[in-house]
Tab-separated table of C-alpha atoms in Angstrom:
chain	number	residue	atom	x	y	z
A	1	UNK	CA	4.370	12.829	3.870
A	2	UNK	CA	7.051	11.786	1.411
A	3	UNK	CA	6.030	11.392	-2.243
A	4	UNK	CA	2.421	12.226	-1.352
A	5	UNK	CA	1.453	8.558	-0.974
A	6	UNK	CA	-1.163	6.891	1.228
A	7	UNK	CA	1.634	5.313	3.280
A	8	UNK	CA	3.692	6.031	6.370
A	9	UNK	CA	6.076	4.132	8.645
A	10	UNK	CA	4.806	0.586	8.931
A	11	UNK	CA	5.420	-2.942	10.071
A	12	UNK	CA	4.372	-5.837	7.847
A	13	UNK	CA	1.817	-8.484	8.683
A	14	UNK	CA	2.914	-11.803	10.096
A	15	UNK	CA	0.944	-14.452	8.210
A	16	UNK	CA	2.752	-17.664	7.043
A	17	UNK	CA	4.719	-17.277	3.822
A	18	UNK	CA	6.842	-19.226	1.359
A	19	UNK	CA	9.445	-17.592	-0.831
A	20	UNK	CA	9.193	-17.665	-4.622
A	21	UNK	CA	12.315	-17.034	-6.737
A	22	UNK	CA	10.621	-14.746	-9.281
A	23	UNK	CA	11.216	-10.997	-9.003
A	24	UNK	CA	8.121	-9.906	-10.958
A	25	UNK	CA	6.628	-8.335	-7.837
A	26	UNK	CA	9.634	-6.024	-7.463
A	27	UNK	CA	9.323	-4.749	-11.015
A	28	UNK	CA	5.551	-4.309	-10.720
A	29	UNK	CA	5.894	-2.342	-7.479
A	30	UNK	CA	8.596	-0.089	-8.918
A	31	UNK	CA	6.580	0.633	-12.048
A	32	UNK	CA	3.398	1.210	-10.047
A	33	UNK	CA	5.191	3.736	-7.848
A	34	UNK	CA	6.485	5.494	-10.971
A	35	UNK	CA	10.113	5.010	-9.928
A	36	UNK	CA	13.046	4.483	-12.269
A	37	UNK	CA	15.710	1.820	-11.730
A	38	UNK	CA	18.066	4.577	-10.595
A	39	UNK	CA	15.582	5.995	-8.063
A	40	UNK	CA	15.391	2.586	-6.375
A	41	UNK	CA	19.006	1.461	-6.798
A	42	UNK	CA	20.640	4.558	-5.277
A	43	UNK	CA	18.924	4.501	-1.848
A	44	UNK	CA	19.251	0.704	-1.830
A	45	UNK	CA	23.008	1.031	-2.236
A	46	UNK	CA	23.260	-1.142	-5.342
A	47	UNK	CA	23.936	-0.501	-9.017
A	48	UNK	CA	21.229	-0.037	-11.628
A	49	UNK	CA	22.562	-3.112	-13.400
A	50	UNK	CA	22.309	-5.191	-10.245
A	51	UNK	CA	18.705	-4.103	-9.653
A	52	UNK	CA	17.802	-4.923	-13.249
A	53	UNK	CA	19.272	-8.392	-12.872
A	54	UNK	CA	17.372	-8.953	-9.620
A	55	UNK	CA	14.091	-7.934	-11.265
A	56	UNK	CA	14.720	-10.341	-14.140
A	57	UNK	CA	15.641	-13.198	-11.841
A	58	UNK	CA	19.202	-13.438	-13.156
A	59	UNK	CA	20.821	-13.145	-9.720
A	60	UNK	CA	19.792	-14.225	-6.225
A	61	UNK	CA	20.283	-11.225	-3.906
A	62	UNK	CA	21.004	-11.510	-0.209
A	63	UNK	CA	18.231	-10.862	2.298
A	64	UNK	CA	20.037	-7.646	3.220
A	65	UNK	CA	19.887	-6.466	-0.403
A	66	UNK	CA	16.214	-7.432	-0.716
A	67	UNK	CA	15.415	-5.460	2.423
A	68	UNK	CA	17.236	-2.419	1.026
A	69	UNK	CA	15.396	-2.634	-2.302
A	70	UNK	CA	12.021	-2.986	-0.598
A	71	UNK	CA	12.783	-0.123	1.786
A	72	UNK	CA	13.525	2.143	-1.187
A	73	UNK	CA	9.977	1.475	-2.446
A	74	UNK	CA	8.289	1.549	0.991
A	75	UNK	CA	7.431	-2.115	0.477
A	76	UNK	CA	7.485	-4.787	3.222
A	77	UNK	CA	9.862	-7.641	2.393
A	78	UNK	CA	7.183	-10.231	3.112
A	79	UNK	CA	5.219	-9.015	0.073
A	80	UNK	CA	7.746	-11.024	-1.956
A	81	UNK	CA	6.468	-14.212	-0.342
A	82	UNK	CA	3.318	-15.878	-1.683
A	83	UNK	CA	0.946	-17.221	0.930
A	84	UNK	CA	-0.448	-20.738	0.834
A	85	UNK	CA	-3.853	-20.741	-0.814
A	86	UNK	CA	-3.112	-17.678	-2.951
A	87	UNK	CA	-4.472	-17.787	-6.500
A	88	UNK	CA	-1.945	-18.732	-9.118
A	89	UNK	CA	-1.792	-18.416	-12.873
A	90	UNK	CA	-3.987	-15.986	-14.730
A	91	UNK	CA	-6.383	-15.465	-11.799
A	92	UNK	CA	-3.629	-13.806	-9.756
A	93	UNK	CA	-3.598	-10.955	-12.277
A	94	UNK	CA	-7.158	-9.994	-11.376
A	95	UNK	CA	-8.167	-11.616	-8.079
A	96	UNK	CA	-6.955	-11.107	-4.486
A	97	UNK	CA	-8.273	-13.901	-2.215
A	98	UNK	CA	-9.327	-12.780	1.256
A	99	UNK	CA	-6.629	-14.929	2.871
A	100	UNK	CA	-3.908	-13.494	0.629
A	101	UNK	CA	-4.373	-9.765	1.261
A	102	UNK	CA	-1.233	-7.777	1.963
A	103	UNK	CA	-1.434	-5.281	4.772
A	104	UNK	CA	0.425	-2.398	6.369
A	105	UNK	CA	-0.010	-1.353	9.991
A	106	UNK	CA	0.704	2.032	11.543
A	107	UNK	CA	0.581	3.697	14.952
A	108	UNK	CA	1.292	0.443	16.819
A	109	UNK	CA	-1.644	-1.259	15.148
A	110	UNK	CA	-4.168	1.558	15.506
A	111	UNK	CA	-4.458	1.836	11.704
A	112	UNK	CA	-4.361	-1.112	9.301
A	113	UNK	CA	-4.518	-0.832	5.519
A	114	UNK	CA	-5.288	-3.947	3.470
A	115	UNK	CA	-4.643	-3.958	-0.283
A	116	UNK	CA	-7.700	-5.326	-2.096
A	117	UNK	CA	-6.370	-5.046	-5.648
A	118	UNK	CA	-3.326	-6.699	-7.301
A	119	UNK	CA	-0.257	-4.760	-8.438
A	120	UNK	CA	-1.004	-5.816	-12.018
A	121	UNK	CA	-3.710	-3.111	-12.141
A	122	UNK	CA	-1.780	0.089	-11.284
A	123	UNK	CA	-4.391	2.380	-12.841
A	124	UNK	CA	-6.597	1.947	-9.760
A	125	UNK	CA	-6.216	0.690	-6.209
A	126	UNK	CA	-8.759	-0.307	-3.570
A	127	UNK	CA	-7.900	-0.609	0.121
A	128	UNK	CA	-9.673	-1.456	3.366
A	129	UNK	CA	-8.811	0.820	6.274
A	130	UNK	CA	-9.473	-0.422	9.807
A	131	UNK	CA	-9.013	2.476	12.222
A	132	UNK	CA	-9.190	2.065	15.980
A	133	UNK	CA	-10.221	4.977	18.235
A	134	UNK	CA	-7.508	7.625	18.133
A	135	UNK	CA	-6.131	6.541	14.739
A	136	UNK	CA	-5.090	9.352	12.396
A	137	UNK	CA	-3.302	9.751	9.067
A	138	UNK	CA	-1.048	12.480	10.469
A	139	UNK	CA	-0.207	15.688	8.629
A	140	UNK	CA	-2.209	16.610	5.497
A	141	UNK	CA	-0.810	15.230	2.238
A	142	UNK	CA	-1.697	15.147	-1.446
A	143	UNK	CA	-0.916	13.385	-4.718
A	144	UNK	CA	0.067	14.943	-8.008
A	145	UNK	CA	-2.790	13.509	-10.074
A	146	UNK	CA	-5.902	11.366	-10.097
A	147	UNK	CA	-8.797	11.042	-7.698
A	148	UNK	CA	-9.863	9.338	-4.490
A	149	UNK	CA	-13.166	8.123	-3.112
A	150	UNK	CA	-14.434	5.959	-0.310
A	151	UNK	CA	-17.271	4.411	1.650
A	152	UNK	CA	-17.503	4.297	5.445
A	153	UNK	CA	-18.571	0.735	6.271
A	154	UNK	CA	-18.544	1.092	10.066
A	155	UNK	CA	-17.946	3.810	12.634
A	156	UNK	CA	-17.412	7.503	11.928
A	157	UNK	CA	-14.613	9.059	9.892
A	158	UNK	CA	-13.230	12.551	10.269
A	159	UNK	CA	-12.107	13.895	6.898
A	160	UNK	CA	-10.279	17.172	6.236
A	161	UNK	CA	-9.929	18.488	2.680
A	162	UNK	CA	-7.912	21.651	2.096
A	163	UNK	CA	-8.475	22.723	5.685
A	164	UNK	CA	-12.230	22.012	5.793
A	165	UNK	CA	-13.240	19.313	8.306
A	166	UNK	CA	-16.165	16.963	7.693
A	167	UNK	CA	-17.812	14.072	9.519
A	168	UNK	CA	-18.505	10.989	7.396
A	169	UNK	CA	-20.973	8.576	9.007
A	170	UNK	CA	-21.565	4.871	8.446
A	171	UNK	CA	-23.010	4.347	4.975
A	172	UNK	CA	-21.825	7.748	3.698
A	173	UNK	CA	-19.425	7.981	0.765
A	174	UNK	CA	-17.063	10.673	-0.499
A	175	UNK	CA	-14.842	11.633	-3.433
A	176	UNK	CA	-12.226	14.314	-4.076
A	177	UNK	CA	-9.320	15.211	-6.384
A	178	UNK	CA	-6.075	13.550	-5.322
A	179	UNK	CA	-4.384	16.952	-5.464
A	180	UNK	CA	-6.429	18.075	-2.416
A	181	UNK	CA	-4.638	18.235	0.912
A	182	UNK	CA	-6.231	15.418	2.887
A	183	UNK	CA	-6.166	14.222	6.468
A	184	UNK	CA	-8.412	11.653	8.155
A	185	UNK	CA	-9.013	10.209	11.625
A	186	UNK	CA	-11.434	8.136	13.714
A	187	UNK	CA	-14.256	9.996	15.458
A	188	UNK	CA	-15.587	8.485	18.685
A	189	UNK	CA	-14.836	5.261	20.519
A	190	UNK	CA	-15.946	2.851	17.799
A	191	UNK	CA	-13.534	1.291	15.285
A	192	UNK	CA	-13.947	2.896	11.871
A	193	UNK	CA	-13.794	0.794	8.696
A	194	UNK	CA	-13.433	2.468	5.299
A	195	UNK	CA	-13.183	1.164	1.748
A	196	UNK	CA	-10.736	3.610	0.139
A	197	UNK	CA	-10.130	3.840	-3.617
A	198	UNK	CA	-7.388	5.815	-5.331
A	199	UNK	CA	-6.545	6.222	-9.020
A	200	UNK	CA	-3.810	5.757	-9.985
A	201	UNK	CA	-2.446	3.435	-7.295
A	202	UNK	CA	-0.185	4.966	-4.642
A	203	UNK	CA	0.406	2.363	-1.908
């Protein structure tokens, strides 16, 4: 999996949105992913200067350009739109309301990942995985640094670490170095729900 992140090919959620002109989210996402202006600008097909201006709100890019920038960071375009009812002001730096969670879906909806922490706290990230029967993370992957842990809230999780397979039952928790090769999947016919924490943030 590219860049060893907890992401794969996705489609964004479809909840109502309204666009805000600020580009702070773009800069936060780029910094959280540890990417330079050049690393984002080149695959997006724009200049470093143009990307810098977009992040600072000095220019209004086309939707095509926004899509290209977001694609370079594996970020759904609709994450740039704030949902009605979302916290504003200082609270938004620390709080993610339940109705304002951003999500990624994989495998035609078999696996959904909801972000439970804001991008303003890149040193740690908490997610909620909802995995239908048959859902899997795919090939084993790893991260360069940090750690991961989780709690199985419902169902049964299959977890493989460096080639060793384990069964994690409802109520069980786990932790491992992010450098471990990891793969996970749903065991049985019941939907599996996991609270997944990674430090630093990767999604």
